[in-house]
CSV table of C-alpha atoms in Angstrom, one decimal:
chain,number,residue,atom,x,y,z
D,1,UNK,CA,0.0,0.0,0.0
D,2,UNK,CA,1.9,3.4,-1.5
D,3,UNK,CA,1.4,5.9,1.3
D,4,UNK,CA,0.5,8.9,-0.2
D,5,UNK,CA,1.8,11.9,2.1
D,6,UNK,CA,5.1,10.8,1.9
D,7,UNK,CA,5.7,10.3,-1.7
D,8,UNK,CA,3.7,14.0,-1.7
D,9,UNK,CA,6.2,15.0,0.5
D,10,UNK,CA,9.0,13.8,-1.9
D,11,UNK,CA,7.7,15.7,-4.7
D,12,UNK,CA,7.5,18.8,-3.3
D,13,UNK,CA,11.3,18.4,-2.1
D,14,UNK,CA,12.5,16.9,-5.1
D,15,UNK,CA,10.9,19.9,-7.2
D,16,UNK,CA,11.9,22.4,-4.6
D,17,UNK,CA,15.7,21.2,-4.7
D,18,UNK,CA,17.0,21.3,-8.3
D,19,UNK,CA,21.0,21.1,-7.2
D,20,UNK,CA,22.7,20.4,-3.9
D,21,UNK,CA,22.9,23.9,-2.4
D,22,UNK,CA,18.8,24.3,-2.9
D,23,UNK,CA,18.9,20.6,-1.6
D,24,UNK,CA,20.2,21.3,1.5
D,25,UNK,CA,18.0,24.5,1.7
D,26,UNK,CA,15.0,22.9,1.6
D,27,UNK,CA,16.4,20.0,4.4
D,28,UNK,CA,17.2,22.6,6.5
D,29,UNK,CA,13.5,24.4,6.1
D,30,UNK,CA,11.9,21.0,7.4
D,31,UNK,CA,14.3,20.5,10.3
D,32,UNK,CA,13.7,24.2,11.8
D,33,UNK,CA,9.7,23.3,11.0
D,34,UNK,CA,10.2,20.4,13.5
D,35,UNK,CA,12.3,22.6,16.1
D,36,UNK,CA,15.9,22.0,15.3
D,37,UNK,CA,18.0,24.7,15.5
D,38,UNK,CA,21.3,26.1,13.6
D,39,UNK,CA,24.8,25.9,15.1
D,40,UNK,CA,27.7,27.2,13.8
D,41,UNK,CA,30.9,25.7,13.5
D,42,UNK,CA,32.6,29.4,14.7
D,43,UNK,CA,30.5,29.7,17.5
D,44,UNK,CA,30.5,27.8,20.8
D,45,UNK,CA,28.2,25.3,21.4
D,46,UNK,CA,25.9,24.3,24.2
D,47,UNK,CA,24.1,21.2,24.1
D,48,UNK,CA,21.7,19.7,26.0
D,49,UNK,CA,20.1,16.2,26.0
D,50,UNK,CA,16.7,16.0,23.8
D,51,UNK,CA,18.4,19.2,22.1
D,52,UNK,CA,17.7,19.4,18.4
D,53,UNK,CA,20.5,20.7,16.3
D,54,UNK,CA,21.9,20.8,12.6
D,55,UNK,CA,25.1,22.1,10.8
D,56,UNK,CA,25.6,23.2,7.2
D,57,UNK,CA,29.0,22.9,5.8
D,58,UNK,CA,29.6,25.0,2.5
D,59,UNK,CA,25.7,25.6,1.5
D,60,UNK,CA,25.9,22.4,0.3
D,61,UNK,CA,26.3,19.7,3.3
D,62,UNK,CA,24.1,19.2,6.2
D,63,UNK,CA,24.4,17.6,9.2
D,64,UNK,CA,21.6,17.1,12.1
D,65,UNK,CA,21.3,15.5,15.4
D,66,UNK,CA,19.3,15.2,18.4
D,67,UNK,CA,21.2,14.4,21.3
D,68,UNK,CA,21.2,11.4,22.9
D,69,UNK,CA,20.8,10.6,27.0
D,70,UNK,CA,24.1,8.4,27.5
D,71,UNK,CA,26.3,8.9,24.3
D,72,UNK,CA,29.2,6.9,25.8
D,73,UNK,CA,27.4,4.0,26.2
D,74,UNK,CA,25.0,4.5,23.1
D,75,UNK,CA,26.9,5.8,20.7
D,76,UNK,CA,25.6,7.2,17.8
D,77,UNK,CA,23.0,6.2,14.9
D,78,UNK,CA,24.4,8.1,12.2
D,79,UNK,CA,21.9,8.0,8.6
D,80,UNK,CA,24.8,9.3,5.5
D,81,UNK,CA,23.5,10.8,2.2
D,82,UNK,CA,24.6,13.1,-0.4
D,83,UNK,CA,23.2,15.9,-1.7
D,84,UNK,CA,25.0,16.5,-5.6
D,85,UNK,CA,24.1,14.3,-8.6
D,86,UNK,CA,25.7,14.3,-12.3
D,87,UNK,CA,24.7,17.3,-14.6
D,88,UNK,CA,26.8,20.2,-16.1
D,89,UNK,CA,28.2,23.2,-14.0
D,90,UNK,CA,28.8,26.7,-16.1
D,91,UNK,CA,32.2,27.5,-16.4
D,92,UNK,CA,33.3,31.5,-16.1
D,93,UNK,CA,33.2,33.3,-18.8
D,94,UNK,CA,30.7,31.5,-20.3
D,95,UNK,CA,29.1,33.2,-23.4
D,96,UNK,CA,30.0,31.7,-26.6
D,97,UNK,CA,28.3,33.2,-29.9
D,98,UNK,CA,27.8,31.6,-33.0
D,99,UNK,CA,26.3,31.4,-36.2
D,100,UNK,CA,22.8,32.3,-37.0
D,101,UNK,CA,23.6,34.5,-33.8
D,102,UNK,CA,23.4,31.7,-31.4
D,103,UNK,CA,24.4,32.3,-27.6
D,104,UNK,CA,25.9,29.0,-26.2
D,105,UNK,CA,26.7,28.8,-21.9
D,106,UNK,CA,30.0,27.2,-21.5
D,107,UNK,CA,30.0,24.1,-19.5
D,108,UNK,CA,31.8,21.6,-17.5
D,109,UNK,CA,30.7,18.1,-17.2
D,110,UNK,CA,30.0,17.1,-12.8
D,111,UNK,CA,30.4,13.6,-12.0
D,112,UNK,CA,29.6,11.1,-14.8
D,113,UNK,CA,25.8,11.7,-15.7
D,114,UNK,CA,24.2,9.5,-18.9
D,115,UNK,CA,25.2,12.6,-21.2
D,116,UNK,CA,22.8,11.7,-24.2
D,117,UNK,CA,19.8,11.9,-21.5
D,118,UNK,CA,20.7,15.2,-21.4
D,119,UNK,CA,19.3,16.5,-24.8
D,120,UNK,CA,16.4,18.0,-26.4
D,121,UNK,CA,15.2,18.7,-22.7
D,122,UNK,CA,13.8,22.0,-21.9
D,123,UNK,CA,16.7,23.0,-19.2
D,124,UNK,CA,16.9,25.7,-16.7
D,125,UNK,CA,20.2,27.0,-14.2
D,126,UNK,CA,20.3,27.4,-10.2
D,127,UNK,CA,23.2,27.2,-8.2
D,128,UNK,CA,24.7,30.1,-5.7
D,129,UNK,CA,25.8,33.4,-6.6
D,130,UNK,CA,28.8,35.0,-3.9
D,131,UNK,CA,28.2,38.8,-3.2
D,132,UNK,CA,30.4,41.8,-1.8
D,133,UNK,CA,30.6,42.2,1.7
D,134,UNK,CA,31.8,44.6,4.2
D,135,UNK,CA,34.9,41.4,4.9
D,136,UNK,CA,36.5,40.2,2.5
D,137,UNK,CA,37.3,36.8,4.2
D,138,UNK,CA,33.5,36.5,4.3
D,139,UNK,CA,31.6,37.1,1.1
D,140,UNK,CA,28.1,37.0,1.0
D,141,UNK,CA,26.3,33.7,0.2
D,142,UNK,CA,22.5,33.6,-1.8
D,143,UNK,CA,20.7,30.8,-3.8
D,144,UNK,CA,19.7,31.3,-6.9
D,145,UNK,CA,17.0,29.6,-9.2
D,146,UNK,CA,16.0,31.1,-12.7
D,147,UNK,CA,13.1,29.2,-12.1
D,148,UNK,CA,12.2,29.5,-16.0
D,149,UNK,CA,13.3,27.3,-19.4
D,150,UNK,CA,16.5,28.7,-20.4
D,151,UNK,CA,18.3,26.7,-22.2
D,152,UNK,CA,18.4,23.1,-24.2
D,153,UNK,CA,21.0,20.7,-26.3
D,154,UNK,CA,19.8,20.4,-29.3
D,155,UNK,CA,20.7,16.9,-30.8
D,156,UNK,CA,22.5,17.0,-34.0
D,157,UNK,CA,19.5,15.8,-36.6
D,158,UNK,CA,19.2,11.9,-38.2
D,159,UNK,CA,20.0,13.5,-41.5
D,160,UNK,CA,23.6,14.8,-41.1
D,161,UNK,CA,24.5,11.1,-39.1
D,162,UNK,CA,23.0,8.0,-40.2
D,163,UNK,CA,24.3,5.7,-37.7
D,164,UNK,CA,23.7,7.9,-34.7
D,165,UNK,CA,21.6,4.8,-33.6
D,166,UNK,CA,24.3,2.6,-33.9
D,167,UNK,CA,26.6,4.2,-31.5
D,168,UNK,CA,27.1,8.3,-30.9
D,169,UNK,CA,30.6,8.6,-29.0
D,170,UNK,CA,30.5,12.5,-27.7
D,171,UNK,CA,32.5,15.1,-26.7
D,172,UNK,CA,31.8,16.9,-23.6
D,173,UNK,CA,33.3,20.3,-25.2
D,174,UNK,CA,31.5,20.3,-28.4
D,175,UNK,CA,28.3,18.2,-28.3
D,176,UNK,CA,26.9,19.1,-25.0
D,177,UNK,CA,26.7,23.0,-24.6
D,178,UNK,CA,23.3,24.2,-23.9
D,179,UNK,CA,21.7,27.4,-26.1
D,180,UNK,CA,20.3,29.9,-24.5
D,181,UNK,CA,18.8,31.8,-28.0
D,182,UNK,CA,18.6,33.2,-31.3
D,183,UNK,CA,19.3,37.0,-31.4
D,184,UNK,CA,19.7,37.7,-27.9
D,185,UNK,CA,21.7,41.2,-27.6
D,186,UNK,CA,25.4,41.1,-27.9
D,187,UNK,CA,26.1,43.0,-24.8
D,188,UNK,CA,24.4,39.7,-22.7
D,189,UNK,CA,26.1,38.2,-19.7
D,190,UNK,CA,24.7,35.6,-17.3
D,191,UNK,CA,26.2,37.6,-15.0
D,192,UNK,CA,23.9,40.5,-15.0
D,193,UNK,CA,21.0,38.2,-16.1
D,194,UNK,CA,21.5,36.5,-13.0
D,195,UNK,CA,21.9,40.3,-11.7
D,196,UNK,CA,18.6,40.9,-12.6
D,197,UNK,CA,17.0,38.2,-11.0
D,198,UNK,CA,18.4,39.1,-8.2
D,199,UNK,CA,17.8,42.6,-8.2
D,200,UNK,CA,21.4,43.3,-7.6
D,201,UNK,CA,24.6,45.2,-9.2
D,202,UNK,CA,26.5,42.9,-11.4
D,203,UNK,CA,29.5,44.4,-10.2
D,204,UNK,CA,28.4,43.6,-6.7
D,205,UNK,CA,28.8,39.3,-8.1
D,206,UNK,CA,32.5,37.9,-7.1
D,207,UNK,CA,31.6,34.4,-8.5
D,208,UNK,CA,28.7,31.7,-8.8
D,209,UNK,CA,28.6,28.2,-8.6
D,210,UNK,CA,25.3,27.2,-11.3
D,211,UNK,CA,24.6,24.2,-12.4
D,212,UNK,CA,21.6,23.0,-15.1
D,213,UNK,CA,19.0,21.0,-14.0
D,214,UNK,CA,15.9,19.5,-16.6
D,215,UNK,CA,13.0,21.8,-15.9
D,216,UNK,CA,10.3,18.7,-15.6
D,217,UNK,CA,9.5,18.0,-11.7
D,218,UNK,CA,8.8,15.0,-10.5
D,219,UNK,CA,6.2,12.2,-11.3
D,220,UNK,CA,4.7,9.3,-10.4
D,221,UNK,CA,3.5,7.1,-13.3
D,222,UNK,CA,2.7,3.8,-14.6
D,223,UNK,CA,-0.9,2.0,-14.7
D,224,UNK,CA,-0.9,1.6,-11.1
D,225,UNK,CA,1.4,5.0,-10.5
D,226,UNK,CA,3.9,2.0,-8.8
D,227,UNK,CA,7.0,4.4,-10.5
D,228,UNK,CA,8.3,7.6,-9.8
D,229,UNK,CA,10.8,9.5,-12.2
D,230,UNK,CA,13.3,12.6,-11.7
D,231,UNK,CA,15.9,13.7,-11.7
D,232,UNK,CA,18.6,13.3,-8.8
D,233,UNK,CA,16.4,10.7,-7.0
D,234,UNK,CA,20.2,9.8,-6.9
D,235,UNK,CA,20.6,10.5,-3.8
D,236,UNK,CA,18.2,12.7,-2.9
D,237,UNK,CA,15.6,10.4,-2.2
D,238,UNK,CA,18.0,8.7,0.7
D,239,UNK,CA,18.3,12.6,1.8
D,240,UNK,CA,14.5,12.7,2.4
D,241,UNK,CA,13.7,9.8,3.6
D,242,UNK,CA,16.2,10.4,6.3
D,243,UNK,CA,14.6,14.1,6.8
D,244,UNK,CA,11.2,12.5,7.5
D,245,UNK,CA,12.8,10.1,10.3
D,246,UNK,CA,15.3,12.7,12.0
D,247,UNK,CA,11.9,14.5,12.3
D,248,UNK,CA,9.6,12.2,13.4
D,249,UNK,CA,11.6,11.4,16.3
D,250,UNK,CA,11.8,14.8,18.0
D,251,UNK,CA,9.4,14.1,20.7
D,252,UNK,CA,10.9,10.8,21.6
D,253,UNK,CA,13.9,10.5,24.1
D,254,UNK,CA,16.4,8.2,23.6
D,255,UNK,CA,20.0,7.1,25.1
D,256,UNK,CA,21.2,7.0,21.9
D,257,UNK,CA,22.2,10.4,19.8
D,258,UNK,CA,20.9,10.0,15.9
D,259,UNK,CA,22.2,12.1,13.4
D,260,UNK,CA,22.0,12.8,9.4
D,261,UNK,CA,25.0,13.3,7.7
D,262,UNK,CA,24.2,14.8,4.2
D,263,UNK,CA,27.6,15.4,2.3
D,264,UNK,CA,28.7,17.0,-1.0
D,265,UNK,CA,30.8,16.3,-4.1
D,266,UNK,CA,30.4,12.1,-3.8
D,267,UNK,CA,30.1,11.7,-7.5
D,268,UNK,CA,33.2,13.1,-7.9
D,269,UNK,CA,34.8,11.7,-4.9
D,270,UNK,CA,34.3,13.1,-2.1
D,271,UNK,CA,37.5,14.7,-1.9
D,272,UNK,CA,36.2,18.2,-0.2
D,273,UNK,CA,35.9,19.9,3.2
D,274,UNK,CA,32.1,18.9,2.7
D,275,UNK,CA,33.2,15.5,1.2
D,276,UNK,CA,32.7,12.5,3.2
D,277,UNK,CA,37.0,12.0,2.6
D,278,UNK,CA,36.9,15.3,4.9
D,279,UNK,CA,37.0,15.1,8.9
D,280,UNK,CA,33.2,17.6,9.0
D,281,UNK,CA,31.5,14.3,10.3
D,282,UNK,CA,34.4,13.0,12.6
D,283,UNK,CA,34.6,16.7,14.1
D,284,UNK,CA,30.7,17.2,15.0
D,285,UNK,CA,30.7,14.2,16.7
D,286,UNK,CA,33.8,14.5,19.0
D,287,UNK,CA,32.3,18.2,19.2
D,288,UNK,CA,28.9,16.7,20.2
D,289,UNK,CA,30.9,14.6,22.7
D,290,UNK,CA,33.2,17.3,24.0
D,291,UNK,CA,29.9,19.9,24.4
D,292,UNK,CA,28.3,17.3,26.6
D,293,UNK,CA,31.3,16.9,29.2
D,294,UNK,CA,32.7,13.5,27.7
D,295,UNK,CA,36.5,13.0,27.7
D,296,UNK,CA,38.6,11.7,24.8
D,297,UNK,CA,38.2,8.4,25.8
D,298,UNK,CA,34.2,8.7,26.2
D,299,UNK,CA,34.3,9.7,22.6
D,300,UNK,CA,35.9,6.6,21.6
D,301,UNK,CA,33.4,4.2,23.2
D,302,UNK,CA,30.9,5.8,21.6
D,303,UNK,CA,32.0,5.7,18.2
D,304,UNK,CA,32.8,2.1,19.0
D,305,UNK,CA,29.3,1.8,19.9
D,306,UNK,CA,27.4,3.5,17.1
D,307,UNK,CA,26.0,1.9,13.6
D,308,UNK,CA,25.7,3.7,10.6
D,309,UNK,CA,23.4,3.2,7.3
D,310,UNK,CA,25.2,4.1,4.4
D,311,UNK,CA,22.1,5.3,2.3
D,312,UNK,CA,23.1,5.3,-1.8
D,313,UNK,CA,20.9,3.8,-4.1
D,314,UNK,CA,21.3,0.9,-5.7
D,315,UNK,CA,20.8,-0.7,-9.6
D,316,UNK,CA,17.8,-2.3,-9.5
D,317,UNK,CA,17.3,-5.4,-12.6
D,318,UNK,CA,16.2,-3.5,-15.6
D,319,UNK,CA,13.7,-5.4,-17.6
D,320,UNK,CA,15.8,-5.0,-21.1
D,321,UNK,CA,19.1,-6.1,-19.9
D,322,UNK,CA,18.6,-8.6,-17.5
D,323,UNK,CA,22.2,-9.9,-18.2
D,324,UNK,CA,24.1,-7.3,-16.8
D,325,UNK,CA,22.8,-8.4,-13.4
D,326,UNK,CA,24.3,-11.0,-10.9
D,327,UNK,CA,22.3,-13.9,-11.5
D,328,UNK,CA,21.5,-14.9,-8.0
D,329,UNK,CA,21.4,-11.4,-6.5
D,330,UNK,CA,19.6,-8.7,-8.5
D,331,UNK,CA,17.4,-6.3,-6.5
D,332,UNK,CA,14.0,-5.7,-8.6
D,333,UNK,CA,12.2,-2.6,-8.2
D,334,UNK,CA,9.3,-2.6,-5.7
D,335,UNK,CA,11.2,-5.4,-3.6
D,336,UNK,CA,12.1,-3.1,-0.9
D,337,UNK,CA,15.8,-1.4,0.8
D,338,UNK,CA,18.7,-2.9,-1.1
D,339,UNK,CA,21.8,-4.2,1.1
D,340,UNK,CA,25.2,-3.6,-1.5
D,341,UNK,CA,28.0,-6.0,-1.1
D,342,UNK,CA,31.0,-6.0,-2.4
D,343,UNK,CA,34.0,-8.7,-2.0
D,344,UNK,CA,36.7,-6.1,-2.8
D,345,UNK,CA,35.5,-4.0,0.2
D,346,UNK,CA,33.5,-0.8,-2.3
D,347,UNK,CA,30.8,-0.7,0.0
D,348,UNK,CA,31.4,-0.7,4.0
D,349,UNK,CA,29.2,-4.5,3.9
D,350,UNK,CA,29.9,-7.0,5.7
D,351,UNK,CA,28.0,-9.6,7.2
D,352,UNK,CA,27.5,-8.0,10.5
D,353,UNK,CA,26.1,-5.3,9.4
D,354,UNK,CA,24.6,-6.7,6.6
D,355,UNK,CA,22.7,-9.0,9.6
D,356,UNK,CA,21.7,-5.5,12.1
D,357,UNK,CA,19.9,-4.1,8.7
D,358,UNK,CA,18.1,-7.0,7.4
D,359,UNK,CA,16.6,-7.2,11.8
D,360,UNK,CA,15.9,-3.8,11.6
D,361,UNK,CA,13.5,-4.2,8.0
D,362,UNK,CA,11.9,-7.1,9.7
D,363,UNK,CA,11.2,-5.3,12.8
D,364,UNK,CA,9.6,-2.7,10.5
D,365,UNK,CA,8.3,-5.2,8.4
D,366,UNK,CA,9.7,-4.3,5.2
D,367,UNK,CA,11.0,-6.7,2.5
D,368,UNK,CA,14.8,-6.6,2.0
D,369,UNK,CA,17.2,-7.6,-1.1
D,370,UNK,CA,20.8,-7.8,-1.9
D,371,UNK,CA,23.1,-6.6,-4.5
D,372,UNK,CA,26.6,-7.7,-5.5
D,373,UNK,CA,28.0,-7.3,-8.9
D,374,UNK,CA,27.9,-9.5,-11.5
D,375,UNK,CA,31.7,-10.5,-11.3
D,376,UNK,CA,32.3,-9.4,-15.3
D,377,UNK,CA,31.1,-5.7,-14.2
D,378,UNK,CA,33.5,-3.4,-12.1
D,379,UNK,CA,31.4,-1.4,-9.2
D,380,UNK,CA,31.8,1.3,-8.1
D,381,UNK,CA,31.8,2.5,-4.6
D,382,UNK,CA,30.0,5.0,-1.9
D,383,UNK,CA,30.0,7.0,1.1
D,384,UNK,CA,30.3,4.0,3.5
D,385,UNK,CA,34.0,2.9,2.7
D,386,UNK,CA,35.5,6.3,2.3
D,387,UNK,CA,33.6,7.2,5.7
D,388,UNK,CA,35.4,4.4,7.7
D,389,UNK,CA,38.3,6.1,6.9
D,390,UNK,CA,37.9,8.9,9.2
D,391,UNK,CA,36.1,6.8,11.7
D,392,UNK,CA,35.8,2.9,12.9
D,393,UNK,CA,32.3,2.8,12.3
D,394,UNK,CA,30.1,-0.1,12.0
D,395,UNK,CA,27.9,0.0,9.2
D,396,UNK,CA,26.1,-0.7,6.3
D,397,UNK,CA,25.7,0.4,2.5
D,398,UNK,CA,22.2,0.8,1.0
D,399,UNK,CA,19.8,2.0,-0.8
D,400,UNK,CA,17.0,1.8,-3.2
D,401,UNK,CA,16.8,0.0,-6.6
D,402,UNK,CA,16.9,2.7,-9.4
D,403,UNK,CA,16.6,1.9,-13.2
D,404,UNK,CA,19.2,4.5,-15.2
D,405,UNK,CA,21.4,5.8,-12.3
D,406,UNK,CA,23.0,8.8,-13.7
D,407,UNK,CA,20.3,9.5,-16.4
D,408,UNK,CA,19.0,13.1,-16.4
D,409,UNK,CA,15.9,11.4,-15.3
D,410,UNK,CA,15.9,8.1,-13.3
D,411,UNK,CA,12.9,6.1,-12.0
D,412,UNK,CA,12.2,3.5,-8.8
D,413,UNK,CA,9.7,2.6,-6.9
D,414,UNK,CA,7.1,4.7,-4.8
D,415,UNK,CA,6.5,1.4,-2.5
D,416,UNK,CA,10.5,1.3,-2.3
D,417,UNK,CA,10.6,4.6,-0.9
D,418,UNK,CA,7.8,4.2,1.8
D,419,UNK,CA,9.7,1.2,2.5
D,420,UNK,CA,13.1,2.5,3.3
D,421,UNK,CA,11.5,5.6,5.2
D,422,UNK,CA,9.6,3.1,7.5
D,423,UNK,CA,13.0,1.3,8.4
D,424,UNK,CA,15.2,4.3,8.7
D,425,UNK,CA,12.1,4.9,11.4
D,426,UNK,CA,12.8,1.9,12.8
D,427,UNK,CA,16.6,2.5,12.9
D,428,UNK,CA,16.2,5.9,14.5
D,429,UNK,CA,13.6,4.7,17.0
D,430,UNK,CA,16.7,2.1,18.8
């Protein structure tokens, strides 16, 4: 049985979050609508237990917790997402006239999206824009959203290649800048469209960080609307079904301190100060620790005593190419959470943890599946392992079964979703 409010819920954070910064806006929105407040890492903190509490890193990563009654002995219950997904950021300077008076938007390729899902699609740009400020160390920071079709990439007609069906190899410099118009007046710069917009000076812009993102929100479809489809549902899906349990267990104490850790910049590694390759999440919780009057040692314990879900999705079998799949372990969509193993150690899996989340679905009486790679196909790999190697942390990788991970649009299940949001409940309510 699909339950209705939630996957309303996802739509309107899916459409109000078109790239990672307005992402962890709209996170942040929901968690002061249930009573958690902002800390900042400059400032000292005072904790209390019960207290509700996020961080965000960057405009870009978010972290929230409530704090627990006995952290040394509980530990911490720690749900990891990520807020960016594959797409095309604009590069400076990006105007680029052509022929027939074309204006072209420079762009760099993020991650490693599908890039032919990317065409004929009506697209539009949002990102953040960095003002003047009265100190120079500390710019001014505001979203931006055009909220409008701007721009598309137009496929190269059937007519001038033949055997485009056959096999289109592309290049990232030449076949996949957007247009943004016929005729438009040679002194334009996105720089004081984006001005405009934002009713300031374009002198008072230092820099921007914009990305595209497909204009079409999100939808459920399919004779018995069983399917949703969108873009990013990589990974912010994970990101709100973690929202929704962080939230609903304000009002409910517990020995145990659960946090979200949304991070940044995992398609591309995770490499950054907002990456899960960065110390953010090791530092908020000694911080945590520290604020409540734990020693050094106390922290410790309580990192040897916490369990973390690792929550990426997963490649769920896709009806055409049943092949590429593992043939005894191939998650199908509608089949519930996903567990991700990996023998070479990708995914932070192991039988353990692969053991607490499989109890935790049943006590929440959701179905649970299993992925491992067929052993021709390289993997890839997550938040989990790159996690553990900042902390010791027990844990698990998972996530729900997605058909075209990476496409501009991708599409899973609505029951799937329900499904993981009832057992990160579950987790939460330990």
């Amino acid at each position: 049985m699909i339950d209705n409010e939630i996957i309303e819920s996802l739509r309107f954070f899916m459409d109000g979050s078109p790239v990672n910064f307005w992402a962890v806006r709209s996170a942040a929105r929901q968690l002061e609508y249930a009573g958690f407040t902002r800390l900042e890492m400059t400032d000292d903190w005072h904790l209390t237990p019960g207290g509700r509490h996020y961080v965000v890193q960057n405009d870009s990563a978010i972290f929230a917790f409530i704090v627990g009654e006995d952290i040394a002995n509980q530990g911490f219950n720690i749900i990891a997402a990520h807020s960016d997904s594959p797409g095309f950021r604009i590069k400076p300077h990006c105007e680029m006239r052509g022929e027939g008076g074309s204006l072209r938007l420079n762009t760099e390729v993020y991650g490693g999206p599908i890039l032919y899902t990317w065409f004929d699609r009506p697209l539009s740009v949002a990102g953040r824009v960095i003002l003047r400020s009265d100190n120079p160390l500390r710019p001014r920071h505001e979203l931006f959203d055009a909220e409008q079709p701007l721009l598309v990439i137009p496929h190269l007609a059937i007519h001038f290649n033949r055997n485009v069906n056959d096999g289109n190899k592309l290049s990232k410099q030449k076949d996949m800048i957007p247009v943004a118009g016929i005729g438009v007046d040679s002194d334009f710069s996105l720089r004081s469209f984006v001005a405009g917009k934002m009713d300031v000076s374009p002198d008072d812009i230092i820099d921007y960080d914009l990305s595209l993102y497909d204009c079409q929100g999100f939808a459920t479809l399919g004779l018995d609307e069983s399917l949703m489809n969108c873009g990013r549902l990589d990974d912010l899906s994970m990101v709100h079904a973690a929202l929704i349990a962080i939230t609903a267990m304000c009002d409910t104490p517990s020995r145990k301190t659960r946090v979200m850790a949304i991070f940044d910049n995992e398609e591309t590694g995770s490499g950054t100060k907002q990456g899960a390759a960065s110390p953010i999440l090791e530092y908020i919780l000694r911080r945590i620790c520290l604020c409540s009057g734990l020693t050094e040692q106390q922290f410790m314990r309580a990192v040897a005593n916490s369990f973390m879900i690792s929550a990426d999705n997963a490649h769920g079998l896709h009806p055409n190419y049943v092949e590429k799949q593992d043939p005894t372990n191939h998650p199908v969509l509608g089949g519930g959470p996903v567990v991700k193993i990996n023998a070479n150690c990708k995914y932070m899996t192991d039988a353990d943890s692969a053991a607490v989340f499989k109890t935790i679905c049943e006590m929440a009486e959701v179905p649970c599946q299993e992925f491992v790679n067929h052993s021709d196909v390289a993997g890839g790999s997550t938040l989990g392992n790159i996690l553990t190697s900042q902390l010791p942390l027990r844990g698990v990788d998972m996530g729900a079964p997605l058909w075209a991970m990476h496409s501009c649009r991708e599409t899973a299940s609505t029951s799937d979703h329900v499904y993981i949001t009832d057992a990160f409940c579950e987790f939460f309510s330990l």
